[in-house]
Short mmCIF file of C-alpha atoms and ligand atoms in Angstrom, two decimals:
data_model
loop_
_atom_site.label_atom_id
_atom_site.label_comp_id
_atom_site.label_asym_id
_atom_site.label_seq_id
_atom_site.Cartn_x
_atom_site.Cartn_y
_atom_site.Cartn_z
CA MET A 1 23.35 7.46 7.25
CA LYS A 2 26.37 9.69 7.62
CA LEU A 3 26.94 13.00 9.36
CA SER A 4 27.16 15.87 6.87
CA GLU A 5 29.74 18.65 7.18
CA ASN A 6 26.77 20.95 6.74
CA LYS A 7 25.01 22.04 9.95
CA ALA A 8 21.60 23.67 10.51
CA THR A 9 21.40 26.67 12.82
CA LEU A 10 18.04 27.63 14.25
CA SER A 11 17.88 31.18 15.51
CA PHE A 12 14.97 33.05 17.16
CA SER A 13 14.00 36.66 16.67
CA ASN A 14 13.01 36.93 20.35
CA GLY A 15 16.64 36.65 21.43
CA SER A 16 16.40 33.03 22.59
CA PRO A 17 19.76 31.29 22.13
CA SER A 18 20.18 29.77 18.65
CA VAL A 19 20.56 26.03 18.30
CA GLU A 20 22.86 24.09 16.00
CA LEU A 21 21.35 20.92 14.58
CA PRO A 22 23.26 18.12 12.83
CA VAL A 23 22.46 17.28 9.20
CA TYR A 24 22.64 13.69 8.00
CA GLN A 25 22.97 12.34 4.46
CA GLY A 26 21.58 9.15 3.01
CA SER A 27 22.84 7.36 -0.11
CA VAL A 28 20.46 9.35 -2.36
CA GLY A 29 17.63 11.85 -1.85
CA PRO A 30 17.13 14.78 0.55
CA ASP A 31 19.40 15.23 3.59
CA VAL A 32 17.71 15.39 7.01
CA VAL A 33 18.01 17.87 9.87
CA ASP A 34 18.23 15.85 13.10
CA ILE A 35 15.76 17.50 15.51
CA ARG A 36 15.78 14.77 18.15
CA LYS A 37 17.33 17.11 20.72
CA LEU A 38 15.28 20.19 19.73
CA TYR A 39 12.72 19.92 22.53
CA ALA A 40 15.40 19.34 25.18
CA GLN A 41 17.39 22.33 23.88
CA THR A 42 14.54 24.76 23.12
CA GLY A 43 11.39 23.51 24.88
CA MET A 44 9.72 23.61 21.42
CA PHE A 45 8.35 20.96 19.07
CA THR A 46 8.37 21.00 15.29
CA TYR A 47 4.93 21.11 13.65
CA ASP A 48 4.25 18.96 10.58
CA PRO A 49 0.76 17.38 10.45
CA GLY A 50 0.63 15.03 7.44
CA PHE A 51 4.43 14.77 7.63
CA LEU A 52 5.04 16.84 4.50
CA SER A 53 8.64 17.57 5.54
CA THR A 54 9.32 14.82 8.06
CA ALA A 55 11.47 11.69 7.72
CA SER A 56 10.13 9.24 10.30
CA CYS A 57 13.00 6.78 9.98
CA GLN A 58 15.98 5.76 7.97
CA SER A 59 15.36 2.94 5.53
CA ALA A 60 17.29 1.01 2.87
CA ILE A 61 14.31 -0.67 1.22
CA THR A 62 12.50 1.62 -1.27
CA TYR A 63 13.46 4.94 -2.77
CA ILE A 64 11.13 7.30 -4.67
CA ASP A 65 12.24 10.34 -6.63
CA GLY A 66 8.93 12.18 -7.02
CA ASP A 67 10.28 14.77 -9.43
CA LYS A 68 11.80 12.21 -11.78
CA GLY A 69 8.97 9.70 -11.34
CA GLU A 70 11.48 7.07 -10.24
CA LEU A 71 10.79 4.08 -7.96
CA LEU A 72 13.58 1.73 -6.81
CA TYR A 73 13.18 -1.43 -4.70
CA ARG A 74 16.58 -1.97 -3.03
CA GLY A 75 18.11 0.09 -5.87
CA TYR A 76 16.47 -1.77 -8.76
CA PRO A 77 14.15 0.33 -11.01
CA ILE A 78 10.54 -0.83 -10.89
CA GLU A 79 10.46 -0.98 -14.72
CA GLN A 80 13.24 -3.61 -14.74
CA LEU A 81 11.75 -5.62 -11.88
CA ALA A 82 8.28 -5.64 -13.46
CA THR A 83 9.76 -6.87 -16.74
CA ASN A 84 12.52 -9.25 -15.62
CA CYS A 85 11.42 -10.58 -12.23
CA ASP A 86 8.35 -12.12 -10.63
CA PHE A 87 6.69 -11.47 -7.29
CA MET A 88 8.59 -14.20 -5.42
CA GLU A 89 11.93 -12.69 -6.50
CA THR A 90 10.61 -9.25 -5.51
CA CYS A 91 9.54 -10.52 -2.07
CA HIS A 92 13.01 -12.01 -1.52
CA LEU A 93 14.57 -8.71 -2.62
CA LEU A 94 12.43 -6.57 -0.31
CA LEU A 95 12.81 -8.88 2.69
CA TYR A 96 16.49 -9.79 2.46
CA GLY A 97 18.00 -7.00 0.29
CA ASN A 98 19.05 -9.01 -2.76
CA LEU A 99 17.55 -10.75 -5.77
CA PRO A 100 17.76 -14.53 -5.26
CA ASP A 101 19.69 -16.89 -7.51
CA ALA A 102 17.76 -19.86 -8.90
CA ALA A 103 18.39 -22.06 -5.84
CA ASP A 104 17.43 -19.36 -3.33
CA LYS A 105 14.33 -18.51 -5.38
CA ALA A 106 13.24 -22.14 -5.41
CA ASP A 107 13.80 -22.43 -1.66
CA PHE A 108 11.96 -19.19 -0.86
CA THR A 109 9.06 -20.12 -3.15
CA LYS A 110 8.84 -23.56 -1.54
CA ARG A 111 8.72 -22.02 1.94
CA VAL A 112 5.93 -19.65 0.91
CA THR A 113 4.01 -22.38 -0.93
CA HIS A 114 4.03 -24.64 2.11
CA HIS A 115 2.46 -21.97 4.32
CA THR A 116 -0.50 -21.04 2.08
CA MET A 117 -3.06 -23.07 4.06
CA ILE A 118 -4.72 -21.47 7.07
CA ASN A 119 -5.97 -23.10 10.27
CA GLU A 120 -9.36 -24.70 9.61
CA GLN A 121 -10.77 -22.74 12.56
CA MET A 122 -10.24 -19.48 10.61
CA GLN A 123 -13.21 -20.22 8.35
CA PHE A 124 -15.59 -19.83 11.31
CA PHE A 125 -14.65 -16.14 11.63
CA LEU A 126 -16.13 -15.47 8.20
CA ARG A 127 -19.52 -16.88 9.23
CA GLY A 128 -19.89 -13.93 11.61
CA PHE A 129 -19.92 -11.47 8.71
CA ARG A 130 -22.89 -10.62 6.48
CA ARG A 131 -22.39 -12.06 3.00
CA ASP A 132 -22.28 -8.50 1.66
CA ALA A 133 -19.62 -7.32 4.13
CA HIS A 134 -16.89 -5.25 2.47
CA PRO A 135 -13.86 -7.50 1.85
CA MET A 136 -11.59 -5.02 3.64
CA ALA A 137 -13.74 -5.29 6.76
CA ILE A 138 -13.27 -9.06 6.57
CA MET A 139 -9.54 -8.76 5.87
CA THR A 140 -8.97 -6.38 8.78
CA GLY A 141 -10.55 -8.99 11.04
CA LEU A 142 -8.94 -12.09 9.56
CA VAL A 143 -5.38 -10.73 9.47
CA GLY A 144 -5.55 -9.64 13.10
CA ALA A 145 -7.07 -13.01 14.00
CA LEU A 146 -4.03 -14.83 12.58
CA SER A 147 -2.17 -13.79 15.75
CA ALA A 148 -4.44 -16.17 17.68
CA PHE A 149 -2.95 -19.17 15.86
CA TYR A 150 0.78 -18.58 16.01
CA HIS A 151 1.73 -18.17 19.65
CA ASP A 152 4.98 -19.88 18.71
CA SER A 153 6.14 -16.91 16.63
CA THR A 154 4.71 -13.63 17.88
CA ASP A 155 7.81 -12.25 19.59
CA ILE A 156 8.68 -9.46 17.19
CA ASN A 157 12.11 -9.09 18.81
CA ASN A 158 13.04 -12.64 17.83
CA PRO A 159 14.54 -12.63 14.28
CA GLU A 160 13.36 -16.19 13.62
CA HIS A 161 9.82 -15.27 14.67
CA ARG A 162 9.95 -12.20 12.38
CA ASP A 163 11.10 -14.36 9.45
CA ILE A 164 8.50 -17.13 9.82
CA SER A 165 5.77 -14.49 10.38
CA ALA A 166 6.83 -12.79 7.14
CA ILE A 167 6.59 -16.07 5.24
CA ARG A 168 3.24 -16.93 6.83
CA LEU A 169 1.70 -13.53 6.07
CA ILE A 170 2.93 -13.43 2.45
CA ALA A 171 1.73 -17.01 1.97
CA LYS A 172 -1.68 -16.68 3.60
CA MET A 173 -2.91 -13.33 2.30
CA PRO A 174 -4.02 -14.79 -1.09
CA THR A 175 -5.85 -17.59 0.71
CA LEU A 176 -7.66 -15.12 2.98
CA VAL A 177 -8.55 -12.70 0.14
CA ALA A 178 -9.91 -15.56 -1.97
CA MET A 179 -11.93 -16.82 1.02
CA ALA A 180 -13.41 -13.33 1.51
CA TYR A 181 -14.47 -13.41 -2.15
CA LYS A 182 -15.87 -16.96 -2.04
CA TYR A 183 -17.82 -16.11 1.13
CA SER A 184 -19.45 -13.12 -0.58
CA ALA A 185 -20.26 -15.28 -3.62
CA GLY A 186 -21.71 -18.08 -1.50
CA GLN A 187 -19.29 -20.53 -3.08
CA PRO A 188 -17.14 -23.14 -1.30
CA TYR A 189 -13.59 -22.15 -0.41
CA MET A 190 -10.88 -23.60 -2.65
CA TYR A 191 -7.77 -24.94 -0.93
CA PRO A 192 -4.37 -23.78 -2.21
CA LYS A 193 -2.64 -26.00 -4.78
CA ASN A 194 1.09 -26.36 -4.28
CA ASN A 195 1.81 -27.04 -7.92
CA LEU A 196 0.67 -23.54 -8.96
CA SER A 197 2.60 -20.26 -8.94
CA TYR A 198 1.79 -17.61 -6.34
CA ALA A 199 -0.42 -15.67 -8.78
CA GLY A 200 -1.79 -18.83 -10.38
CA ASN A 201 -2.75 -20.22 -6.98
CA PHE A 202 -4.61 -16.99 -6.17
CA LEU A 203 -6.53 -17.20 -9.46
CA HIS A 204 -7.34 -20.85 -8.71
CA MET A 205 -8.59 -20.09 -5.18
CA MET A 206 -10.63 -17.19 -6.55
CA PHE A 207 -12.24 -18.68 -9.65
CA ALA A 208 -12.05 -22.49 -9.44
CA THR A 209 -15.00 -24.52 -8.11
CA PRO A 210 -15.10 -28.18 -6.97
CA CYS A 211 -17.26 -28.94 -10.03
CA GLU A 212 -14.57 -28.83 -12.72
CA ASP A 213 -10.86 -28.42 -13.31
CA TYR A 214 -9.67 -24.82 -13.51
CA VAL A 215 -6.95 -23.88 -15.99
CA VAL A 216 -4.90 -20.79 -15.17
CA ASN A 217 -4.63 -18.35 -18.10
CA PRO A 218 -0.88 -17.64 -18.37
CA VAL A 219 -1.40 -14.09 -19.66
CA ILE A 220 -3.62 -13.22 -16.70
CA GLU A 221 -1.28 -15.08 -14.32
CA ARG A 222 1.68 -12.98 -15.53
CA ALA A 223 -0.36 -9.77 -15.42
CA LEU A 224 -1.51 -10.44 -11.86
CA ASP A 225 2.02 -11.27 -10.79
CA ARG A 226 3.14 -7.94 -12.24
CA ILE A 227 0.32 -6.14 -10.40
CA PHE A 228 1.66 -7.68 -7.18
CA VAL A 229 5.20 -6.50 -8.01
CA LEU A 230 3.99 -2.95 -8.70
CA HIS A 231 2.14 -2.75 -5.36
CA ALA A 232 4.76 -4.46 -3.19
CA ASP A 233 6.27 -1.48 -1.37
CA HIS A 234 6.35 2.30 -1.53
CA GLU A 235 8.54 3.93 1.14
CA GLN A 236 6.79 5.48 4.18
CA ASN A 237 3.22 5.77 2.82
CA ALA A 238 0.29 6.03 5.23
CA SER A 239 -0.28 2.29 5.74
CA THR A 240 3.43 1.48 6.03
CA SER A 241 3.84 4.27 8.58
CA THR A 242 0.84 2.80 10.41
CA VAL A 243 2.48 -0.62 10.48
CA ARG A 244 5.73 0.88 11.79
CA LEU A 245 3.98 2.92 14.48
CA CYS A 246 1.80 -0.03 15.52
CA GLY A 247 4.76 -2.42 15.55
CA SER A 248 6.88 0.04 17.54
CA SER A 249 4.90 -0.89 20.67
CA GLY A 250 6.27 -4.45 20.33
CA THR A 251 2.92 -5.93 19.34
CA ASN A 252 2.95 -9.07 17.18
CA PRO A 253 3.49 -8.83 13.39
CA PHE A 254 -0.06 -10.00 12.56
CA ALA A 255 -1.62 -7.19 14.61
CA ALA A 256 0.71 -4.62 13.03
CA ILE A 257 -0.14 -5.80 9.51
CA ALA A 258 -3.86 -5.75 10.37
CA ALA A 259 -3.41 -2.05 11.24
CA GLY A 260 -1.86 -1.53 7.81
CA VAL A 261 -4.83 -3.25 6.16
CA ALA A 262 -7.22 -0.93 8.00
CA CYS A 263 -5.30 2.18 6.93
CA LEU A 264 -4.93 1.09 3.30
CA TRP A 265 -8.74 0.82 3.03
CA GLY A 266 -9.16 4.61 2.90
CA PRO A 267 -10.11 6.15 -0.50
CA ALA A 268 -7.21 8.61 -0.29
CA HIS A 269 -4.85 5.61 -0.16
CA GLY A 270 -5.35 2.01 -1.30
CA GLY A 271 -9.13 2.42 -1.52
CA ALA A 272 -8.57 4.74 -4.50
CA ASN A 273 -8.57 1.87 -7.02
CA GLU A 274 -12.12 0.93 -6.02
CA ALA A 275 -13.15 4.62 -5.93
CA CYS A 276 -11.54 5.18 -9.34
CA LEU A 277 -13.42 2.31 -10.98
CA ASN A 278 -16.68 3.53 -9.47
CA MET A 279 -15.88 7.05 -10.74
CA LEU A 280 -15.29 5.74 -14.27
CA GLU A 281 -18.55 3.77 -14.16
CA ASP A 282 -20.42 6.87 -12.96
CA ILE A 283 -19.00 8.96 -15.83
CA GLN A 284 -19.91 6.14 -18.23
CA LYS A 285 -23.49 6.21 -16.92
CA MET A 286 -23.54 10.03 -17.33
CA GLY A 287 -22.76 9.54 -21.02
CA GLY A 288 -19.09 8.55 -21.18
CA ILE A 289 -16.36 10.56 -22.93
CA SER A 290 -18.81 13.26 -23.98
CA LYS A 291 -19.39 14.05 -20.29
CA VAL A 292 -15.73 14.18 -19.25
CA GLY A 293 -15.57 17.96 -19.64
CA GLN A 294 -18.58 18.39 -17.33
CA PHE A 295 -17.03 16.01 -14.79
CA MET A 296 -13.72 17.86 -14.88
CA GLU A 297 -15.52 21.13 -14.07
CA GLN A 298 -16.87 19.44 -10.93
CA VAL A 299 -13.36 18.29 -10.00
CA LYS A 300 -12.01 21.82 -10.37
CA ASP A 301 -14.83 23.25 -8.28
CA LYS A 302 -13.47 23.06 -4.72
CA ASN A 303 -16.99 23.11 -3.29
CA SER A 304 -17.94 19.92 -5.12
CA GLY A 305 -15.62 17.75 -3.01
CA VAL A 306 -15.13 15.68 -6.18
CA LYS A 307 -11.60 14.45 -6.85
CA LEU A 308 -10.23 12.69 -9.91
CA MET A 309 -9.58 9.38 -8.16
CA GLY A 310 -6.39 7.65 -9.25
CA PHE A 311 -4.75 11.04 -9.81
CA GLY A 312 -2.30 12.97 -7.64
CA HIS A 313 0.29 11.86 -5.14
CA ARG A 314 2.11 13.24 -2.11
CA VAL A 315 5.50 12.32 -3.51
CA TYR A 316 5.17 11.92 -7.30
CA LYS A 317 5.10 15.32 -8.99
CA ASN A 318 5.64 13.51 -12.25
CA TYR A 319 4.08 10.42 -13.79
CA ASP A 320 3.88 7.50 -11.28
CA PRO A 321 6.07 4.88 -13.01
CA ARG A 322 3.70 2.20 -11.79
CA ALA A 323 0.76 3.83 -13.58
CA LYS A 324 2.61 3.59 -16.90
CA LEU A 325 3.38 -0.10 -16.31
CA MET A 326 -0.19 -0.70 -15.16
CA GLN A 327 -1.50 0.90 -18.35
CA GLU A 328 0.69 -1.45 -20.41
CA THR A 329 -0.54 -4.43 -18.38
CA CYS A 330 -4.08 -3.23 -18.94
CA LYS A 331 -3.57 -3.20 -22.72
CA GLU A 332 -2.04 -6.71 -22.65
CA VAL A 333 -4.86 -8.22 -20.59
CA LEU A 334 -7.65 -6.49 -22.53
CA ALA A 335 -6.08 -7.60 -25.83
CA SER A 336 -5.68 -11.20 -24.64
CA LEU A 337 -9.33 -11.24 -23.57
CA GLY A 338 -10.56 -9.59 -26.78
CA LEU A 339 -11.65 -6.50 -24.81
CA GLU A 340 -9.50 -3.95 -26.67
CA ASN A 341 -12.58 -1.76 -26.97
CA ASP A 342 -13.37 -1.88 -23.25
CA PRO A 343 -15.29 1.42 -22.82
CA LEU A 344 -13.91 2.10 -19.34
CA PHE A 345 -10.33 1.77 -20.57
CA LYS A 346 -11.04 4.14 -23.44
CA LEU A 347 -12.71 6.52 -20.99
CA ALA A 348 -9.70 6.35 -18.64
CA MET A 349 -7.30 7.07 -21.50
CA ALA A 350 -9.44 10.05 -22.54
CA LEU A 351 -9.61 11.35 -18.95
CA GLU A 352 -5.84 11.04 -18.61
CA LYS A 353 -5.25 12.93 -21.87
CA ILE A 354 -7.61 15.74 -20.90
CA ALA A 355 -6.22 15.99 -17.35
CA LEU A 356 -2.60 16.10 -18.51
CA GLU A 357 -3.43 19.06 -20.77
CA ASP A 358 -5.57 20.92 -18.23
CA GLU A 359 -3.98 23.85 -16.37
CA TYR A 360 -5.63 22.85 -13.08
CA PHE A 361 -3.81 19.50 -13.11
CA VAL A 362 -0.64 20.70 -14.78
CA SER A 363 -0.17 23.55 -12.27
CA ARG A 364 -0.70 21.15 -9.37
CA LYS A 365 1.51 18.45 -10.94
CA LEU A 366 -1.30 15.92 -10.75
CA TYR A 367 -0.57 12.74 -12.71
CA PRO A 368 -2.13 9.27 -12.78
CA ASN A 369 -1.00 7.11 -9.86
CA VAL A 370 -0.88 3.34 -9.39
CA ASP A 371 -4.62 3.21 -8.72
CA PHE A 372 -5.77 4.80 -11.97
CA TYR A 373 -5.50 1.73 -14.23
CA SER A 374 -5.29 -1.10 -11.69
CA GLY A 375 -9.06 -1.28 -11.28
CA ILE A 376 -9.67 -1.64 -15.00
CA VAL A 377 -7.26 -4.55 -15.36
CA GLN A 378 -8.57 -6.27 -12.20
CA ARG A 379 -12.15 -5.88 -13.43
CA ALA A 380 -11.15 -7.41 -16.80
CA ILE A 381 -9.60 -10.35 -14.91
CA GLY A 382 -12.94 -10.85 -13.15
CA ILE A 383 -11.98 -9.52 -9.71
CA PRO A 384 -15.00 -7.67 -8.23
CA VAL A 385 -14.46 -3.95 -7.56
CA GLY A 386 -14.97 -4.40 -3.79
CA LEU A 387 -11.95 -6.73 -3.73
CA PHE A 388 -9.47 -4.36 -5.45
CA THR A 389 -8.09 -2.92 -2.22
CA ALA A 390 -7.82 -6.38 -0.67
CA VAL A 391 -5.65 -7.35 -3.65
CA PHE A 392 -3.57 -4.23 -2.99
CA ALA A 393 -3.21 -5.33 0.66
CA LEU A 394 -2.22 -8.83 -0.49
CA ALA A 395 0.62 -7.39 -2.56
CA ARG A 396 1.70 -4.72 -0.04
CA THR A 397 2.03 -7.23 2.81
CA VAL A 398 5.62 -8.00 1.84
CA GLY A 399 6.50 -4.29 1.92
CA TRP A 400 4.82 -3.80 5.27
CA ILE A 401 6.63 -6.76 6.77
CA ALA A 402 10.00 -5.77 5.30
CA GLN A 403 9.63 -2.24 6.70
CA LEU A 404 8.45 -3.54 10.10
CA ASN A 405 11.35 -5.98 10.33
CA GLU A 406 13.80 -3.24 9.30
CA MET A 407 12.48 -1.00 12.07
CA ILE A 408 12.61 -3.68 14.77
CA GLY A 409 16.11 -4.62 13.63
CA ASP A 410 17.28 -0.98 13.97
CA PRO A 411 19.03 -0.48 17.33
CA GLU A 412 17.91 3.19 17.26
CA TYR A 413 14.18 2.43 17.13
CA LYS A 414 11.90 3.53 19.96
CA ILE A 415 8.15 3.37 20.46
CA GLY A 416 6.63 6.08 18.25
CA ARG A 417 5.02 8.82 20.37
CA PRO A 418 4.44 12.16 18.57
CA ARG A 419 3.61 15.32 20.59
CA GLN A 420 1.15 18.11 19.71
CA LEU A 421 0.45 21.84 19.62
CA PHE A 422 -2.25 22.13 22.28
CA THR A 423 -5.00 24.64 21.44
CA GLY A 424 -7.66 23.54 23.91
CA SER A 425 -8.82 25.01 27.23
CA VAL A 426 -6.15 25.83 29.81
CA ARG A 427 -6.61 24.54 33.41
CA ARG A 428 -10.00 25.35 34.95
CA ASP A 429 -11.94 24.00 37.95
CA VAL A 430 -15.07 21.86 37.85
CA LEU A 431 -18.14 23.72 39.17
CA PRO A 432 -20.95 21.91 40.98
CA ILE A 433 -23.73 21.17 38.49
CA ALA A 434 -26.02 23.75 40.08
CA GLN A 435 -23.47 26.44 39.18
CA ARG A 436 -22.74 25.35 35.57
C1 SDX B 1 -1.77 5.61 -3.02
O1 SDX B 1 1.84 7.59 -0.33
C2 SDX B 1 1.93 6.60 -1.17
O2 SDX B 1 2.99 6.20 -1.59
C3 SDX B 1 0.59 5.96 -1.52
C4 SDX B 1 0.61 4.92 -2.62
C5 SDX B 1 1.35 3.68 -2.21
O3 SDX B 1 1.80 2.93 -3.10
O4 SDX B 1 1.37 3.38 -0.98
O5 SDX B 1 1.22 5.46 -3.79
C6 SDX B 1 -0.80 4.48 -2.98
O6 SDX B 1 -2.39 5.86 -2.02
C7 SDX B 1 -1.88 6.44 -4.26
C8 SDX B 1 -2.84 7.67 -4.09
C9 SDX B 1 -4.26 7.16 -4.29
N1 SDX B 1 -5.24 8.20 -3.96
C10 SDX B 1 -5.99 8.76 -4.90
O7 SDX B 1 -5.88 8.54 -6.11
C11 SDX B 1 -7.06 9.70 -4.36
C12 SDX B 1 -7.04 11.03 -5.13
N2 SDX B 1 -5.80 11.69 -4.82
C13 SDX B 1 -5.85 12.73 -3.77
O8 SDX B 1 -6.69 12.42 -2.70
C14 SDX B 1 -4.45 13.25 -3.43
O9 SDX B 1 -3.80 13.47 -4.62
C15 SDX B 1 -3.55 12.44 -2.53
C16 SDX B 1 -4.20 12.06 -1.25
C17 SDX B 1 -3.07 11.21 -3.21
C18 SDX B 1 -2.33 13.31 -2.21
O10 SDX B 1 -2.80 14.38 -1.48
P1 SDX B 1 -1.79 15.52 -0.92
O11 SDX B 1 -0.38 15.15 -1.14
O12 SDX B 1 -2.20 15.84 0.47
O13 SDX B 1 -2.07 16.72 -1.90
P2 SDX B 1 -3.18 17.80 -1.70
O14 SDX B 1 -4.48 17.15 -1.31
O15 SDX B 1 -2.64 18.87 -0.84
O16 SDX B 1 -3.35 18.30 -3.22
C19 SDX B 1 -2.65 19.41 -3.71
C20 SDX B 1 -3.66 20.13 -4.60
C21 SDX B 1 -4.94 20.52 -3.87
O17 SDX B 1 -5.48 21.65 -4.53
P3 SDX B 1 -5.16 23.13 -3.90
O18 SDX B 1 -5.64 23.11 -2.46
O19 SDX B 1 -3.67 23.32 -4.03
O20 SDX B 1 -5.95 24.08 -4.80
O21 SDX B 1 -4.09 19.25 -5.67
C22 SDX B 1 -5.50 18.99 -5.53
C23 SDX B 1 -5.88 19.37 -4.11
O22 SDX B 1 -7.25 19.74 -4.05
N3 SDX B 1 -5.68 17.56 -5.77
C24 SDX B 1 -6.63 17.05 -6.56
C25 SDX B 1 -6.39 15.66 -6.55
N4 SDX B 1 -5.34 15.38 -5.78
C26 SDX B 1 -4.90 16.56 -5.30
N5 SDX B 1 -7.64 17.61 -7.24
C27 SDX B 1 -8.43 16.77 -7.93
N6 SDX B 1 -8.27 15.42 -8.00
C28 SDX B 1 -7.27 14.84 -7.31
N7 SDX B 1 -7.11 13.51 -7.36
#
């Protein structure tokens, strides 16, 4: 970042001395007012719950222009990456800042492939869960538990430890997600196969059984790989900010990523894909497209607490570019499976059309986000709805790790420790119980 010639001056109507604050510029996007010295100079904090106007860090990884509906990973538009690259290239880009050439891609892929197995002891953690445990409950536990197996690489301040932890986490997430699924299905775990692609290996571990050979469907393999690319990173969203804050204490990478998994689970965040699919199924049960108008009235009634899941975004005030790509992927997968007339997809398209013409949504700039179509395509692939957010976590792990490593590698970073506006009781003395 570079110091702007522009300065911010904060003045107070009560006659307190005004304060001049430096303004910094990035390479693109809003400038920032540096308030780091504000408390020392004024004895006041800024107030921004939800961080609507707060930059928590400087980053060179992902840029979003919410007004244009633009998403860039290290400067490359998501539309070009989703069309011309695969997830391994995208991981290399997010982690190291550049797209690999063929040799680097082969080396990176080989490193990831040879870390896909997990310690055999890990399977005993699953036995502690009920078979119907939510996969995200299992994933939160398993990812944190990984730190128990890699004492050789948990020093987050050691660049080599950060790199091998990144490879291990990217490599092992598909294995863990597939194990969570197999455990719920009561089927035996399938070991990774090194001759399969990253997405193909996940499909194999999910849907193969020891009873017969499993053939990966190339259309589904490519679609799943694209889903991973679309979910890989997204600036300082809630779960990434959680990973950064957790990692800022110097804890190990596995624990920090486990915190990200826990945060992503929420329905306002990564849990929205599961909530969206359930919403579509509920509308379908109500009567389908003919009931959309009635459902939309509920959404617009503040007292109903009903939201159109998969719609709206803190940053995008235009169409989420990922949603458009996800819709295309949806069409490709449904067509290849002969499900062009999938009722939920038709219902989703109808909902989108109605919402985009409705004043309530137009005035609030509410558009479909990444979660609106991802559930439909995952369901068509055969992934159970409870696993959708775990798949999101699988894909986002590379973004979390890249952002964590960027923070730890930043000489300016400190442990995150926000302050507060205190509104509770001022000092008072404890009375003996007889006098209370
Ligand atoms: C992800 O941050 C990221 O980058 C996240 C993510 C990523 O890749 O990491 O993109 C992934 O989490 C996508 C978002 C998935 N969540 C959902 O689809 C859940 C439904 N969406 C909403 O909960 C909401 O839109 C949020 C949480 C996504 C954004 O909430 P904000 O920014 O706090 O906006 P808001 O709640 O203040 O909404 C502004 C207005 C409000 O109405 P008013 O008070 O102005 O009258 O829009 C309304 C909201 O009630 N609104 C919705 C709505 N989303 C917002 N009304 C109906 N349905 C919705 N989905």
